[in-house]
Amino acid sequence: MHRPFRYYPDCVDSAGSLLDWCERAPSWREERICMFGRVRTVPRLVSWYGDAGIAYRYSGLDHRGRGWPDALGGLRLALSERFVPGLNFVLLNRYRDGRDCMGWHRDDERAMGEDVVSVSLGATRRLRLEGGDGTVALDLEHGSVLVFDSGLRHTLVRTRRPVGQRFNLTFRRIDAA
């Protein structure tokens, strides 16, 4: 039986060095999407990596794989061996403070595999997941891994509470175009 999500606290041995890498290495971008007929700036920054020829598309935006940096290669292989075979793309999200958030959504784009493997680095933030049993609140801690069904609705809520920076690395298996 497939469970909609599984949470593993303190799961990433290299969490400290990955956090350092996320703060200095990726090219972070601000995205703009059209929602309800209006163009809006997404309240987070993004970067991405993946196998050549792989593209992840959401909200009308294309994100093409451009290879894997050394800092992510070993993590990708470890997550593929332990959780979901064949992970070939990662979307990195940078939540600068409690104002950065993500509204309710699913990660169930057509070309995507069944599960997402999400690694949290930095400040603890609350994620809400909506399933058949109602809504669950989960505090995602530094170095944790959340494996969840791509069809599960979820949101990273905005908070007024002072909170530090958080990075979320969402690994996926995408079918080649």
XYZ file of N, CA, C and O in Angstrom:
708
model
N 0.836 -1.187 0.000
C 0.000 0.000 0.000
C 0.881 1.250 0.000
O 1.810 1.381 0.761
N 0.564 2.180 -0.871
C 1.334 3.419 -1.010
C 0.856 4.431 0.027
O -0.318 4.772 0.073
N 1.778 4.911 0.860
C 1.443 5.961 1.830
C 1.666 7.311 1.175
O 2.627 7.481 0.425
N 0.812 8.318 1.468
C 0.967 9.609 0.803
C 2.241 10.365 1.193
O 2.730 11.167 0.417
N 2.783 10.121 2.412
C 4.058 10.740 2.752
C 4.752 9.975 3.871
O 4.124 9.286 4.663
N 6.098 10.125 3.888
C 6.941 9.535 4.941
C 7.983 10.575 5.316
O 8.593 11.175 4.431
N 8.174 10.780 6.601
C 9.090 11.819 7.089
C 10.247 11.173 7.844
O 10.035 10.320 8.700
N 11.473 11.614 7.519
C 12.693 11.081 8.129
C 13.513 12.244 8.699
O 14.251 12.910 7.954
N 13.399 12.530 10.004
C 14.196 13.617 10.583
C 15.679 13.243 10.630
O 16.027 12.061 10.663
N 16.526 14.234 10.610
C 17.977 14.049 10.753
C 18.493 12.925 9.858
O 19.181 12.007 10.305
N 18.178 13.008 8.579
C 18.450 11.917 7.636
C 19.648 12.187 6.726
O 20.237 11.253 6.205
N 20.040 13.453 6.551
C 21.090 13.804 5.601
C 22.378 14.106 6.363
O 22.476 15.127 7.048
N 23.352 13.218 6.244
C 24.623 13.366 6.959
C 25.372 14.639 6.566
O 26.020 15.261 7.398
N 25.283 15.026 5.321
C 26.045 16.171 4.817
C 25.238 17.469 4.858
O 25.536 18.401 4.106
N 24.230 17.564 5.728
C 23.330 18.720 5.744
C 24.073 20.042 5.944
O 23.749 21.039 5.297
N 25.079 20.075 6.816
C 25.821 21.316 7.064
C 26.559 21.805 5.834
O 26.486 22.993 5.478
N 27.275 20.917 5.157
C 28.019 21.337 3.970
C 27.076 21.662 2.814
O 27.355 22.574 2.019
N 25.948 20.962 2.715
C 24.963 21.283 1.675
C 24.344 22.653 1.904
O 24.116 23.410 0.957
N 24.078 22.989 3.168
C 23.540 24.308 3.491
C 24.533 25.391 3.071
O 24.152 26.382 2.431
N 25.806 25.202 3.371
C 26.845 26.161 2.956
C 26.864 26.310 1.438
O 26.951 27.416 0.909
N 26.780 25.189 0.735
C 26.799 25.208 -0.723
C 25.587 25.973 -1.260
O 25.714 26.802 -2.166
N 24.409 25.725 -0.704
C 23.186 26.403 -1.158
C 23.259 27.913 -0.964
O 22.714 28.676 -1.757
N 23.933 28.341 0.075
C 24.037 29.775 0.347
C 24.947 30.497 -0.639
O 24.781 31.680 -0.881
N 25.904 29.790 -1.253
C 26.887 30.490 -2.078
C 26.938 30.060 -3.538
O 27.317 30.850 -4.396
N 26.550 28.834 -3.885
C 26.866 28.324 -5.216
C 25.780 28.470 -6.284
O 26.092 28.902 -7.386
N 24.547 28.086 -6.038
C 23.576 28.117 -7.143
C 23.296 29.522 -7.660
O 23.453 30.511 -6.935
N 22.872 29.586 -8.922
C 22.376 30.842 -9.494
C 20.893 30.910 -9.163
O 20.083 30.195 -9.744
N 20.546 31.748 -8.199
C 19.151 31.855 -7.756
C 18.395 32.825 -8.653
O 18.915 33.861 -9.030
N 17.139 32.453 -8.964
C 16.315 33.271 -9.854
C 14.968 33.557 -9.216
O 14.411 32.720 -8.531
N 14.462 34.729 -9.522
C 13.108 35.090 -9.127
C 12.203 34.761 -10.307
O 12.528 35.107 -11.443
N 11.098 34.092 -10.046
C 10.188 33.716 -11.131
C 8.904 34.537 -11.065
O 8.477 34.954 -9.998
N 8.319 34.705 -12.236
C 7.023 35.378 -12.346
C 6.089 34.427 -13.071
O 6.459 33.863 -14.100
N 4.894 34.254 -12.519
C 3.898 33.374 -13.133
C 2.580 34.115 -13.279
O 2.330 35.106 -12.585
N 1.741 33.635 -14.171
C 0.426 34.215 -14.376
C -0.591 33.389 -13.593
O -0.702 32.177 -13.795
N -1.275 34.046 -12.660
C -2.319 33.388 -11.863
C -3.574 34.238 -11.923
O -3.537 35.433 -11.634
N -4.662 33.612 -12.318
C -5.950 34.299 -12.376
C -5.873 35.576 -13.211
O -6.427 36.607 -12.853
N -5.115 35.498 -14.317
C -5.020 36.603 -15.246
C -4.052 37.709 -14.857
O -3.953 38.711 -15.556
N -3.336 37.538 -13.740
C -2.373 38.556 -13.295
C -0.991 37.933 -13.158
O -0.853 36.817 -12.691
N 0.032 38.700 -13.562
C 1.410 38.237 -13.410
C 1.859 38.561 -11.989
O 1.719 39.691 -11.525
N 2.392 37.531 -11.310
C 2.819 37.696 -9.922
C 4.242 37.167 -9.757
O 4.624 36.194 -10.395
N 4.981 37.790 -8.859
C 6.306 37.310 -8.503
C 6.137 36.210 -7.463
O 5.429 36.389 -6.471
N 6.760 35.072 -7.699
C 6.682 33.952 -6.768
C 7.498 34.306 -5.517
O 8.648 34.737 -5.645
N 6.921 34.147 -4.311
C 7.621 34.553 -3.083
C 8.650 33.522 -2.597
O 8.545 32.944 -1.505
N 9.644 33.280 -3.418
C 10.784 32.410 -3.125
C 11.733 32.542 -4.306
O 11.350 33.051 -5.358
N 12.958 32.066 -4.142
C 13.911 32.016 -5.250
C 14.095 30.563 -5.648
O 13.915 29.663 -4.817
N 14.454 30.315 -6.909
C 14.634 28.944 -7.380
C 15.931 28.793 -8.162
O 16.478 29.749 -8.704
N 16.388 27.555 -8.214
C 17.482 27.124 -9.067
C 17.184 25.666 -9.396
O 16.322 25.056 -8.764
N 17.869 25.071 -10.344
C 17.584 23.683 -10.693
C 18.763 23.040 -11.407
O 19.598 23.713 -11.990
N 18.786 21.727 -11.324
C 19.799 20.907 -11.994
C 19.132 19.607 -12.414
O 18.140 19.187 -11.822
N 19.707 18.962 -13.414
C 19.164 17.683 -13.840
C 19.953 17.107 -14.989
O 20.859 17.749 -15.538
N 19.592 15.897 -15.342
C 20.224 15.241 -16.478
C 19.968 16.050 -17.748
O 18.893 16.637 -17.920
N 20.943 16.049 -18.654
C 20.771 16.712 -19.946
C 19.584 16.077 -20.668
O 19.399 14.865 -20.627
N 18.765 16.889 -21.292
C 17.594 16.398 -22.011
C 16.343 16.299 -21.151
O 15.262 16.024 -21.667
N 16.464 16.530 -19.861
C 15.317 16.477 -18.961
C 14.813 17.897 -18.716
O 15.610 18.811 -18.458
N 13.504 18.089 -18.801
C 12.908 19.393 -18.535
C 11.729 19.209 -17.583
O 10.923 18.299 -17.749
N 11.667 20.078 -16.591
C 10.556 20.094 -15.647
C 9.743 21.354 -15.928
O 10.284 22.457 -15.945
N 8.465 21.191 -16.191
C 7.605 22.311 -16.564
C 6.473 22.434 -15.562
O 5.797 21.452 -15.260
N 6.282 23.651 -15.048
C 5.128 23.947 -14.200
C 4.762 25.418 -14.376
O 5.622 26.248 -14.680
N 3.509 25.732 -14.232
C 2.994 27.109 -14.333
C 3.495 27.827 -15.588
O 3.759 29.028 -15.570
N 3.652 27.074 -16.682
C 4.089 27.661 -17.939
C 5.580 27.956 -18.026
O 6.030 28.568 -18.982
N 6.357 27.531 -17.029
C 7.803 27.777 -17.014
C 8.559 26.481 -17.279
O 8.230 25.443 -16.703
N 9.574 26.542 -18.123
C 10.426 25.382 -18.409
C 11.721 25.486 -17.621
O 12.350 26.548 -17.582
N 12.122 24.371 -17.041
C 13.379 24.280 -16.293
C 14.146 23.103 -16.882
O 13.753 21.955 -16.683
N 15.207 23.381 -17.609
C 15.957 22.346 -18.324
C 17.190 21.921 -17.536
O 17.915 22.753 -17.006
N 17.402 20.600 -17.504
C 18.576 20.049 -16.841
C 19.846 20.516 -17.520
O 19.919 20.573 -18.742
N 20.855 20.831 -16.693
C 22.142 21.300 -17.224
C 23.289 20.584 -16.529
O 24.369 21.149 -16.343
N 23.036 19.358 -16.121
C 24.066 18.591 -15.441
C 23.959 18.713 -13.928
O 23.085 19.400 -13.411
N 24.857 18.012 -13.242
C 24.830 17.940 -11.780
C 26.116 18.478 -11.178
O 27.200 18.021 -11.537
N 26.025 19.424 -10.251
C 27.233 19.851 -9.544
C 27.682 18.751 -8.589
O 26.870 17.941 -8.123
N 28.964 18.714 -8.287
C 29.499 17.687 -7.387
C 28.763 17.655 -6.049
O 28.531 16.591 -5.488
N 28.371 18.822 -5.550
C 27.719 18.897 -4.236
C 26.405 18.128 -4.185
O 25.991 17.673 -3.116
N 25.738 17.951 -5.331
C 24.435 17.276 -5.346
C 24.489 15.854 -5.890
O 23.559 15.079 -5.671
N 25.558 15.512 -6.597
C 25.637 14.192 -7.227
C 25.540 13.039 -6.244
O 24.770 12.093 -6.444
N 26.311 13.083 -5.166
C 26.282 12.008 -4.170
C 24.958 11.929 -3.451
O 24.445 10.834 -3.184
N 24.373 13.068 -3.130
C 23.065 13.085 -2.463
C 22.001 12.480 -3.369
O 21.190 11.666 -2.921
N 22.019 12.843 -4.632
C 21.037 12.296 -5.584
C 21.135 10.770 -5.641
O 20.119 10.074 -5.585
N 22.348 10.241 -5.719
C 22.513 8.785 -5.770
C 22.034 8.113 -4.487
O 21.358 7.089 -4.526
N 22.363 8.706 -3.331
C 21.933 8.134 -2.046
C 20.410 8.138 -1.921
O 19.808 7.145 -1.464
N 19.766 9.225 -2.335
C 18.302 9.296 -2.264
C 17.653 8.325 -3.244
O 16.621 7.723 -2.937
N 18.266 8.168 -4.424
C 17.739 7.205 -5.410
C 17.836 5.775 -4.900
O 16.939 4.969 -5.118
N 18.934 5.459 -4.211
C 19.102 4.103 -3.668
C 18.151 3.837 -2.514
O 17.612 2.742 -2.390
N 17.923 4.832 -1.665
C 17.124 4.606 -0.463
C 15.625 4.809 -0.662
O 14.819 4.104 -0.055
N 15.236 5.783 -1.511
C 13.821 6.152 -1.567
C 13.150 5.949 -2.919
O 12.137 5.279 -3.006
N 13.673 6.582 -3.972
C 13.014 6.548 -5.289
C 14.085 6.345 -6.358
O 14.919 7.231 -6.566
N 14.084 5.210 -7.030
C 15.096 4.965 -8.074
C 14.961 5.943 -9.240
O 13.869 6.382 -9.582
N 16.111 6.297 -9.825
C 16.122 7.063 -11.065
C 15.864 8.550 -10.942
O 15.466 9.180 -11.927
N 16.102 9.156 -9.771
C 15.912 10.598 -9.648
C 16.831 11.312 -10.644
O 18.030 11.057 -10.680
N 16.254 12.205 -11.475
C 17.056 12.828 -12.529
C 16.912 14.345 -12.611
O 17.394 14.972 -13.544
N 16.239 14.947 -11.609
C 16.038 16.393 -11.615
C 15.844 16.876 -10.188
O 15.264 16.163 -9.364
N 16.340 18.075 -9.900
C 16.104 18.682 -8.586
C 15.736 20.150 -8.778
O 16.378 20.868 -9.541
N 14.655 20.559 -8.122
C 14.275 21.964 -8.051
C 14.662 22.443 -6.658
O 14.261 21.854 -5.658
N 15.495 23.485 -6.604
C 15.927 24.060 -5.331
C 15.088 25.301 -5.055
O 14.926 26.149 -5.943
N 14.556 25.397 -3.844
C 13.757 26.544 -3.420
C 14.477 27.233 -2.270
O 14.915 26.566 -1.334
N 14.571 28.547 -2.347
C 15.210 29.339 -1.293
C 14.144 30.244 -0.668
O 13.649 31.177 -1.317
N 13.802 29.938 0.575
C 12.847 30.738 1.338
C 13.661 31.635 2.266
O 14.240 31.163 3.238
N 13.742 32.919 1.924
C 14.655 33.843 2.590
C 14.261 34.151 4.032
O 15.110 34.408 4.871
N 12.975 34.144 4.309
C 12.462 34.401 5.658
C 11.010 33.920 5.701
O 10.551 33.266 4.763
N 10.295 34.269 6.760
C 8.928 33.791 6.926
C 7.932 34.349 5.928
O 6.842 33.800 5.769
N 8.289 35.427 5.229
C 7.391 35.982 4.205
C 7.396 35.143 2.942
O 6.425 35.150 2.189
N 8.502 34.470 2.661
C 8.552 33.599 1.483
C 7.737 32.348 1.780
O 7.839 31.764 2.865
N 6.949 31.926 0.809
C 6.023 30.811 1.034
C 5.665 30.184 -0.309
O 6.125 30.614 -1.349
N 4.805 29.191 -0.245
C 4.278 28.543 -1.449
C 2.839 28.183 -1.169
O 2.547 27.538 -0.157
N 1.936 28.610 -2.026
C 0.512 28.327 -1.838
C 0.179 26.867 -2.070
O 1.014 26.056 -2.468
N -1.071 26.525 -1.816
C -1.535 25.154 -2.016
C -1.307 24.741 -3.467
O -1.661 25.477 -4.393
N -0.726 23.559 -3.658
C -0.471 23.045 -4.998
C -0.167 21.544 -4.928
O 0.007 20.984 -3.854
N -0.104 20.931 -6.094
C 0.347 19.546 -6.254
C 1.546 19.569 -7.193
O 1.667 20.449 -8.030
N 2.410 18.574 -7.080
C 3.559 18.444 -7.981
C 3.306 17.298 -8.964
O 4.170 16.477 -9.207
N 2.121 17.254 -9.524
C 1.710 16.100 -10.331
C 1.695 16.397 -11.826
O 0.797 15.983 -12.540
N 2.718 17.086 -12.297
C 2.814 17.355 -13.716
C 2.888 16.037 -14.493
O 3.385 15.040 -13.997
N 2.419 16.054 -15.712
C 2.240 14.843 -16.510
C 3.493 13.975 -16.645
O 3.417 12.764 -16.555
N 4.650 14.569 -16.851
C 5.870 13.799 -17.115
C 6.572 13.329 -15.850
O 7.613 12.692 -15.920
N 6.000 13.634 -14.680
C 6.690 13.357 -13.431
C 6.320 11.998 -12.854
O 5.199 11.528 -13.012
N 7.273 11.414 -12.141
C 7.045 10.160 -11.449
C 6.105 10.336 -10.269
O 5.651 11.438 -9.960
N 5.847 9.250 -9.587
C 4.849 9.233 -8.520
C 5.273 9.971 -7.259
O 4.450 10.592 -6.595
N 6.557 9.927 -6.885
C 6.997 10.499 -5.616
C 8.007 11.627 -5.783
O 8.788 11.648 -6.725
N 7.987 12.545 -4.819
C 8.959 13.628 -4.691
C 9.772 13.339 -3.438
O 9.224 12.921 -2.416
N 11.083 13.549 -3.515
C 11.964 13.393 -2.354
C 12.467 14.780 -1.999
O 13.224 15.388 -2.747
N 12.013 15.294 -0.853
C 12.264 16.672 -0.453
C 13.246 16.726 0.715
O 12.993 16.150 1.772
N 14.360 17.440 0.520
C 15.383 17.604 1.546
C 15.280 19.029 2.092
O 15.255 19.989 1.316
N 15.213 19.171 3.416
C 15.136 20.489 4.054
C 16.466 20.843 4.700
O 17.056 20.021 5.400
N 16.892 22.086 4.471
C 18.144 22.589 5.038
C 17.892 23.974 5.621
O 17.175 24.782 5.030
N 18.475 24.263 6.765
C 18.334 25.573 7.372
C 17.210 25.606 8.398
O 16.971 24.636 9.115
N 16.513 26.738 8.439
C 15.480 26.966 9.451
C 14.319 25.988 9.313
O 13.966 25.573 8.210
N 13.727 25.619 10.424
C 12.532 24.770 10.439
C 11.334 25.581 9.954
O 11.129 26.709 10.383
N 10.562 24.992 9.035
C 9.340 25.629 8.539
C 8.210 24.617 8.561
O 8.427 23.412 8.456
N 7.004 25.118 8.650
C 5.810 24.274 8.705
C 5.235 24.060 7.308
O 4.963 25.005 6.574
N 5.044 22.795 6.985
C 4.403 22.386 5.741
C 3.056 21.791 6.107
O 2.952 21.042 7.091
N 2.046 22.121 5.341
C 0.729 21.502 5.533
C 0.473 20.582 4.340
O 0.713 20.966 3.195
N -0.007 19.393 4.654
C -0.315 18.380 3.645
C -1.791 18.047 3.760
O -2.312 17.878 4.872
N -2.455 17.927 2.626
C -3.884 17.639 2.623
C -4.122 16.293 1.954
O -3.763 16.105 0.796
N -4.697 15.375 2.689
C -4.968 14.055 2.147
C -6.357 13.589 2.512
O -7.189 14.361 2.984
N -6.598 12.292 2.353
C -7.891 11.704 2.638
C -8.302 11.815 4.097
O -9.488 11.791 4.421
N -7.341 11.955 5.000
C -7.636 12.049 6.430
C -7.635 13.483 6.932
O -7.526 13.729 8.135
N -7.705 14.473 6.053
C -7.691 15.870 6.454
C -6.332 16.496 6.245
O -5.515 16.013 5.462
N -6.067 17.582 6.970
C -4.819 18.320 6.839
C -3.875 17.977 7.978
O -4.291 17.899 9.126
N -2.611 17.771 7.624
C -1.569 17.460 8.599
C -0.538 18.583 8.552
O -0.143 19.020 7.470
N -0.100 19.066 9.718
C 0.977 20.056 9.796
C 2.253 19.331 10.178
O 2.265 18.518 11.100
N 3.325 19.619 9.459
C 4.594 18.941 9.680
C 5.702 19.989 9.710
O 5.852 20.772 8.767
N 6.466 20.037 10.803
C 7.598 20.958 10.904
C 8.822 20.295 10.293
O 9.335 19.309 10.826
N 9.276 20.841 9.157
C 10.402 20.273 8.418
C 11.700 20.823 8.990
O 11.972 22.017 8.920
N 12.510 19.940 9.554
C 13.736 20.320 10.249
C 14.957 20.199 9.346
O 14.953 19.454 8.363
N 16.018 20.888 9.730
C 17.296 20.846 9.021
C 17.797 19.401 8.915
O 17.828 18.674 9.906
N 18.123 18.988 7.699
C 18.652 17.647 7.470
C 17.600 16.572 7.325
O 17.929 15.393 7.218
N 16.332 16.954 7.281
C 15.262 15.958 7.165
C 14.937 15.671 5.704
O 15.269 16.442 4.801
N 14.281 14.524 5.509
C 13.799 14.122 4.185
C 12.312 13.806 4.304
O 11.885 13.103 5.222
N 11.548 14.349 3.379
C 10.125 14.048 3.258
C 9.920 13.423 1.885
O 10.283 14.026 0.873
N 9.373 12.217 1.849
C 9.027 11.562 0.585
C 7.503 11.606 0.501
O 6.818 11.138 1.410
N 6.986 12.221 -0.566
C 5.530 12.345 -0.651
C 5.022 12.099 -2.062
O 5.733 12.290 -3.049
N 3.794 11.674 -2.119
C 3.098 11.420 -3.376
C 2.940 12.746 -4.119
O 2.480 13.737 -3.536
N 3.310 12.775 -5.389
C 3.274 14.016 -6.159
C 1.856 14.582 -6.305
O 1.701 15.764 -6.577
N 0.831 13.771 -6.094
C -0.549 14.236 -6.187
C -1.095 14.802 -4.883
O -2.224 15.285 -4.831
N -0.291 14.793 -3.837
C -0.728 15.280 -2.526
C -0.661 16.808 -2.484
O 0.382 17.400 -2.758
N -1.784 17.445 -2.154
C -1.788 18.915 -2.028
C -0.991 19.314 -0.802
O -1.103 18.691 0.246
N -0.187 20.394 -0.958
C 0.647 20.851 0.147
C 0.939 22.345 -0.002
O 0.798 22.914 -1.090
N 1.327 22.959 1.119
C 1.651 24.376 1.142
C 2.697 24.651 2.208
O 2.695 24.011 3.261
N 3.605 25.562 1.920
C 4.533 26.070 2.925
C 3.964 27.419 3.350
O 3.922 28.357 2.554
N 3.487 27.484 4.584
C 2.737 28.651 5.025
C 3.642 29.827 5.387
O 4.762 29.647 5.849
N 3.122 31.018 5.134
C 3.796 32.263 5.531
C 3.687 32.376 7.046
O 2.716 31.931 7.643
N 4.691 32.992 7.664
C 4.666 33.178 9.110
C 5.192 34.566 9.469
O 6.085 35.081 8.811
N 4.621 35.150 10.516
C 5.115 36.430 11.044
C 6.210 36.206 12.078
O 6.918 37.123 12.449
N 6.298 34.964 12.536
C 7.328 34.618 13.518
C 8.704 34.767 12.861
O 8.893 34.348 11.721
N 9.656 35.380 13.557
C 11.000 35.480 12.968
C 11.568 34.082 12.683
O 11.558 33.224 13.557
N 11.978 33.877 11.461
C 12.514 32.570 11.066
C 13.654 32.802 10.080
O 13.607 33.718 9.265
N 14.670 31.980 10.191
C 15.823 32.097 9.308
C 15.550 31.541 7.926
O 14.455 31.076 7.597
N 16.576 31.553 7.136
C 16.517 31.076 5.761
C 16.380 29.552 5.700
O 16.968 28.839 6.494
N 15.599 29.074 4.735
C 15.406 27.641 4.533
C 15.597 27.318 3.056
O 15.156 28.062 2.184
N 16.270 26.200 2.810
C 16.432 25.683 1.457
C 15.707 24.349 1.372
O 15.785 23.532 2.288
N 15.021 24.148 0.270
C 14.288 22.911 0.033
C 14.733 22.364 -1.317
O 14.623 23.047 -2.330
N 15.277 21.156 -1.321
C 15.742 20.511 -2.543
C 14.751 19.402 -2.871
O 14.661 18.415 -2.143
N 13.974 19.575 -3.940
C 12.942 18.603 -4.283
C 13.394 17.780 -5.488
O 13.377 18.250 -6.618
N 13.793 16.559 -5.190
C 14.278 15.634 -6.215
C 13.088 14.896 -6.834
O 12.167 14.495 -6.135
N 13.171 14.680 -8.146
C 12.082 14.063 -8.900
C 12.632 13.132 -9.985
O 13.780 13.256 -10.370
N 11.761 12.288 -10.459
C 12.053 11.492 -11.658
C 11.122 12.017 -12.741
O 9.904 11.944 -12.626
N 11.729 12.579 -13.793
C 10.987 13.177 -14.897
C 11.217 12.326 -16.149
O 12.361 11.955 -16.436
N 10.147 12.029 -16.879
C 10.290 11.321 -18.153
C 10.919 12.245 -19.179
O 10.589 13.428 -19.240
N 11.824 11.715 -19.992
C 12.457 12.503 -21.046
C 11.410 12.940 -22.060
O 10.476 12.204 -22.372
N 11.583 14.159 -22.566
C 10.613 14.713 -23.544
C 10.766 14.068 -24.895
O 11.747 13.558 -25.273
